[in-house]
Amino acid sequence: FCALKEIGIPRGSIDQSFFDAGGSSLNALLLVAKLHRTGFNNLTVERLISAKTLRDILLHRTENERSRGLFFESNNEYHVLPLEQVSKDEALRIITKSFIEKGEIDVLVHRQCRELKDECQNEWYTLLDRRWPHYIKNGLSFGVVMNDGQLVGISLSNNIEDEAHIDLATIPRLAPLLHMIEKGENKILEQFRSSNSNIQKIMHSFLTAVNPDVESNRRVSIMHFLERHVLEIGSTNEFQAILTANAGSVTQQIAEYVLNYDYHLVLRANEYCDSSGTRVFSHALEQHTIDIGIKLLI
């Protein structure tokens, strides 16, 4: 009951379904993560969402069952492909459409203007198209497909010491957003390295994107799968830490509460100033934030 209360679901909702009680895809993830820590080891997001009532979940608690993970069923549906086996055109379509249509920060740039949306989408495409060979070469990036072959997720990462430079002058619409993120990443890296001088090899998770055509309930589990596999790749390739910038509420919650990133720096978009001192995103709301995070892998 405490876990339900923490995510804003009243105790009196116990005989309702999760969504009828006010739940969402995002707090489904948070609730399952909290319940795992109290012994509900057989509960997954899919089970929570599909249960007729919350009481059914509580009555079927299995104290001694081995932990099966947050998305046990879904993990059998998702498969990782090296980036060279992924259709570049489909991947770039997913990334650009996801950011423009679903991005919680990108909206600050295009402000729902169709013309600006098209410009931003073209700039994302141009930027990633140029860097694509680099992402393939470094072997740290991948796609996620379902059993039917549908591409549902993309992750692009680099060794931070071997990262291709972004010429912001070629992407004027996106430049303020990417500059804000770059400043934040440089700041947290400086702070991190001052107290972790032994950490030299850092992987930069540049972006993850979920196919926007996938139903919303499944998007959370795909994003979790992507983020978790990023950590696996980092460990496999003997990186000591991972740096990432999360601009969406779902990825921010996954990083903080599920994957337990060790260091965080929260950037408020309405506080960002460009080189001339102008608050470019003064129209941003308080919830428009970017969470720069670092997770130790050693």
Short mmCIF file of N, CA and C in Angstrom, two decimals, residues 220-280:
data_model
loop_
_atom_site.label_atom_id
_atom_site.label_comp_id
_atom_site.label_asym_id
_atom_site.label_seq_id
_atom_site.Cartn_x
_atom_site.Cartn_y
_atom_site.Cartn_z
N VAL A 220 7.44 1.52 -22.64
CA VAL A 220 8.21 1.56 -21.41
C VAL A 220 9.14 0.36 -21.30
N SER A 221 8.61 -0.84 -21.61
CA SER A 221 9.44 -2.03 -21.50
C SER A 221 10.55 -2.05 -22.54
N ILE A 222 10.27 -1.51 -23.74
CA ILE A 222 11.31 -1.43 -24.77
C ILE A 222 12.42 -0.48 -24.33
N MET A 223 12.03 0.66 -23.77
CA MET A 223 13.03 1.62 -23.32
C MET A 223 13.89 1.02 -22.21
N HIS A 224 13.26 0.30 -21.29
CA HIS A 224 14.02 -0.35 -20.23
C HIS A 224 14.99 -1.37 -20.82
N PHE A 225 14.52 -2.15 -21.79
CA PHE A 225 15.38 -3.15 -22.44
C PHE A 225 16.58 -2.47 -23.10
N LEU A 226 16.33 -1.37 -23.80
CA LEU A 226 17.41 -0.63 -24.45
C LEU A 226 18.44 -0.15 -23.43
N GLU A 227 17.95 0.51 -22.38
CA GLU A 227 18.85 1.11 -21.40
C GLU A 227 19.66 0.03 -20.67
N ARG A 228 19.02 -1.09 -20.38
CA ARG A 228 19.73 -2.16 -19.69
C ARG A 228 20.80 -2.78 -20.58
N HIS A 229 20.49 -2.91 -21.88
CA HIS A 229 21.48 -3.50 -22.79
C HIS A 229 22.66 -2.56 -23.01
N VAL A 230 22.42 -1.26 -22.92
CA VAL A 230 23.53 -0.30 -22.98
C VAL A 230 24.54 -0.60 -21.87
N LEU A 231 24.03 -0.86 -20.67
CA LEU A 231 24.92 -1.19 -19.55
C LEU A 231 25.67 -2.49 -19.81
N GLU A 232 24.98 -3.46 -20.40
CA GLU A 232 25.63 -4.74 -20.71
C GLU A 232 26.76 -4.55 -21.72
N ILE A 233 26.52 -3.72 -22.73
CA ILE A 233 27.56 -3.46 -23.73
C ILE A 233 28.75 -2.75 -23.08
N GLY A 234 28.45 -1.79 -22.21
CA GLY A 234 29.52 -1.09 -21.52
C GLY A 234 30.39 -2.04 -20.71
N SER A 235 29.74 -2.94 -19.98
CA SER A 235 30.49 -3.90 -19.16
C SER A 235 31.28 -4.86 -20.03
N THR A 236 30.65 -5.37 -21.08
CA THR A 236 31.31 -6.33 -21.97
C THR A 236 32.56 -5.73 -22.61
N ASN A 237 32.49 -4.44 -22.93
CA ASN A 237 33.62 -3.77 -23.58
C ASN A 237 34.57 -3.11 -22.58
N GLU A 238 34.41 -3.48 -21.32
CA GLU A 238 35.33 -3.07 -20.25
C GLU A 238 35.39 -1.56 -20.03
N PHE A 239 34.26 -0.89 -20.25
CA PHE A 239 34.18 0.51 -19.87
C PHE A 239 34.02 0.58 -18.36
N GLN A 240 34.53 1.66 -17.78
CA GLN A 240 34.45 1.81 -16.33
C GLN A 240 33.23 2.60 -15.89
N ALA A 241 32.64 3.35 -16.82
CA ALA A 241 31.46 4.15 -16.49
C ALA A 241 30.71 4.49 -17.77
N ILE A 242 29.46 4.88 -17.61
CA ILE A 242 28.62 5.29 -18.74
C ILE A 242 28.06 6.68 -18.45
N LEU A 243 28.14 7.54 -19.46
CA LEU A 243 27.57 8.88 -19.39
C LEU A 243 26.36 8.94 -20.31
N THR A 244 25.28 9.53 -19.83
CA THR A 244 24.09 9.66 -20.68
C THR A 244 23.32 10.91 -20.29
N ALA A 245 22.53 11.42 -21.23
CA ALA A 245 21.65 12.56 -20.98
C ALA A 245 20.23 12.12 -21.26
N ASN A 246 19.38 12.19 -20.25
CA ASN A 246 17.99 11.76 -20.40
C ASN A 246 17.06 12.97 -20.39
N ALA A 247 16.39 13.16 -21.52
CA ALA A 247 15.51 14.32 -21.65
C ALA A 247 14.04 13.96 -21.46
N GLY A 248 13.72 12.68 -21.43
CA GLY A 248 12.34 12.25 -21.27
C GLY A 248 12.08 11.75 -19.86
N SER A 249 10.85 11.91 -19.39
CA SER A 249 10.52 11.51 -18.02
C SER A 249 10.69 10.01 -17.81
N VAL A 250 10.39 9.20 -18.83
CA VAL A 250 10.52 7.75 -18.67
C VAL A 250 11.98 7.36 -18.49
N THR A 251 12.85 7.85 -19.37
CA THR A 251 14.27 7.49 -19.26
C THR A 251 14.89 8.07 -17.99
N GLN A 252 14.43 9.22 -17.56
CA GLN A 252 14.93 9.79 -16.31
C GLN A 252 14.58 8.90 -15.12
N GLN A 253 13.34 8.41 -15.10
CA GLN A 253 12.91 7.54 -14.01
C GLN A 253 13.64 6.20 -14.05
N ILE A 254 13.84 5.66 -15.25
CA ILE A 254 14.56 4.39 -15.37
C ILE A 254 15.98 4.54 -14.85
N ALA A 255 16.65 5.63 -15.25
CA ALA A 255 18.04 5.84 -14.84
C ALA A 255 18.16 5.99 -13.33
N GLU A 256 17.23 6.73 -12.73
CA GLU A 256 17.35 7.02 -11.30
C GLU A 256 16.85 5.90 -10.41
N TYR A 257 15.69 5.33 -10.74
CA TYR A 257 15.04 4.41 -9.81
C TYR A 257 15.21 2.94 -10.16
N VAL A 258 15.51 2.64 -11.43
CA VAL A 258 15.62 1.23 -11.83
C VAL A 258 17.08 0.84 -12.05
N LEU A 259 17.80 1.62 -12.84
CA LEU A 259 19.20 1.30 -13.12
C LEU A 259 20.16 1.95 -12.13
N ASN A 260 19.64 2.83 -11.30
CA ASN A 260 20.41 3.41 -10.19
C ASN A 260 21.72 4.06 -10.62
N TYR A 261 21.61 5.04 -11.51
CA TYR A 261 22.80 5.80 -11.90
C TYR A 261 23.38 6.48 -10.66
N ASP A 262 24.70 6.57 -10.62
CA ASP A 262 25.39 7.02 -9.41
C ASP A 262 25.50 8.54 -9.27
N TYR A 263 25.60 9.24 -10.40
CA TYR A 263 25.78 10.69 -10.37
C TYR A 263 24.72 11.34 -11.27
N HIS A 264 24.18 12.47 -10.80
CA HIS A 264 23.14 13.16 -11.56
C HIS A 264 23.40 14.66 -11.57
N LEU A 265 23.11 15.27 -12.69
CA LEU A 265 23.11 16.73 -12.81
C LEU A 265 21.85 17.10 -13.59
N VAL A 266 20.95 17.82 -12.93
CA VAL A 266 19.68 18.18 -13.57
C VAL A 266 19.79 19.58 -14.17
N LEU A 267 19.52 19.66 -15.47
CA LEU A 267 19.53 20.93 -16.18
C LEU A 267 18.09 21.39 -16.39
N ARG A 268 17.80 22.61 -16.03
CA ARG A 268 16.48 23.18 -16.29
C ARG A 268 16.57 24.01 -17.56
N ALA A 269 15.76 23.63 -18.53
CA ALA A 269 15.85 24.27 -19.84
C ALA A 269 15.64 25.78 -19.76
N ASN A 270 14.75 26.24 -18.87
CA ASN A 270 14.47 27.67 -18.80
C ASN A 270 15.59 28.48 -18.16
N GLU A 271 16.64 27.79 -17.68
CA GLU A 271 17.79 28.48 -17.09
C GLU A 271 18.99 28.53 -18.04
N TYR A 272 18.89 27.83 -19.16
CA TYR A 272 20.02 27.77 -20.09
C TYR A 272 20.21 29.11 -20.81
N CYS A 273 21.47 29.55 -20.87
CA CYS A 273 21.82 30.77 -21.61
C CYS A 273 22.83 30.42 -22.71
N ASP A 274 22.64 30.98 -23.88
CA ASP A 274 23.60 30.75 -24.95
C ASP A 274 24.81 31.66 -24.76
N SER A 275 25.72 31.67 -25.72
CA SER A 275 26.96 32.43 -25.58
C SER A 275 26.74 33.93 -25.45
N SER A 276 25.58 34.41 -25.90
CA SER A 276 25.28 35.84 -25.80
C SER A 276 24.55 36.19 -24.51
N GLY A 277 24.26 35.15 -23.70
CA GLY A 277 23.55 35.38 -22.45
C GLY A 277 22.04 35.33 -22.58
N THR A 278 21.55 34.96 -23.75
CA THR A 278 20.11 34.89 -23.99
C THR A 278 19.54 33.59 -23.45
N ARG A 279 18.41 33.70 -22.75
CA ARG A 279 17.71 32.50 -22.29
C ARG A 279 16.86 31.97 -23.45
N VAL A 280 17.44 31.07 -24.21
CA VAL A 280 16.82 30.58 -25.44
C VAL A 280 15.50 29.87 -25.16
#
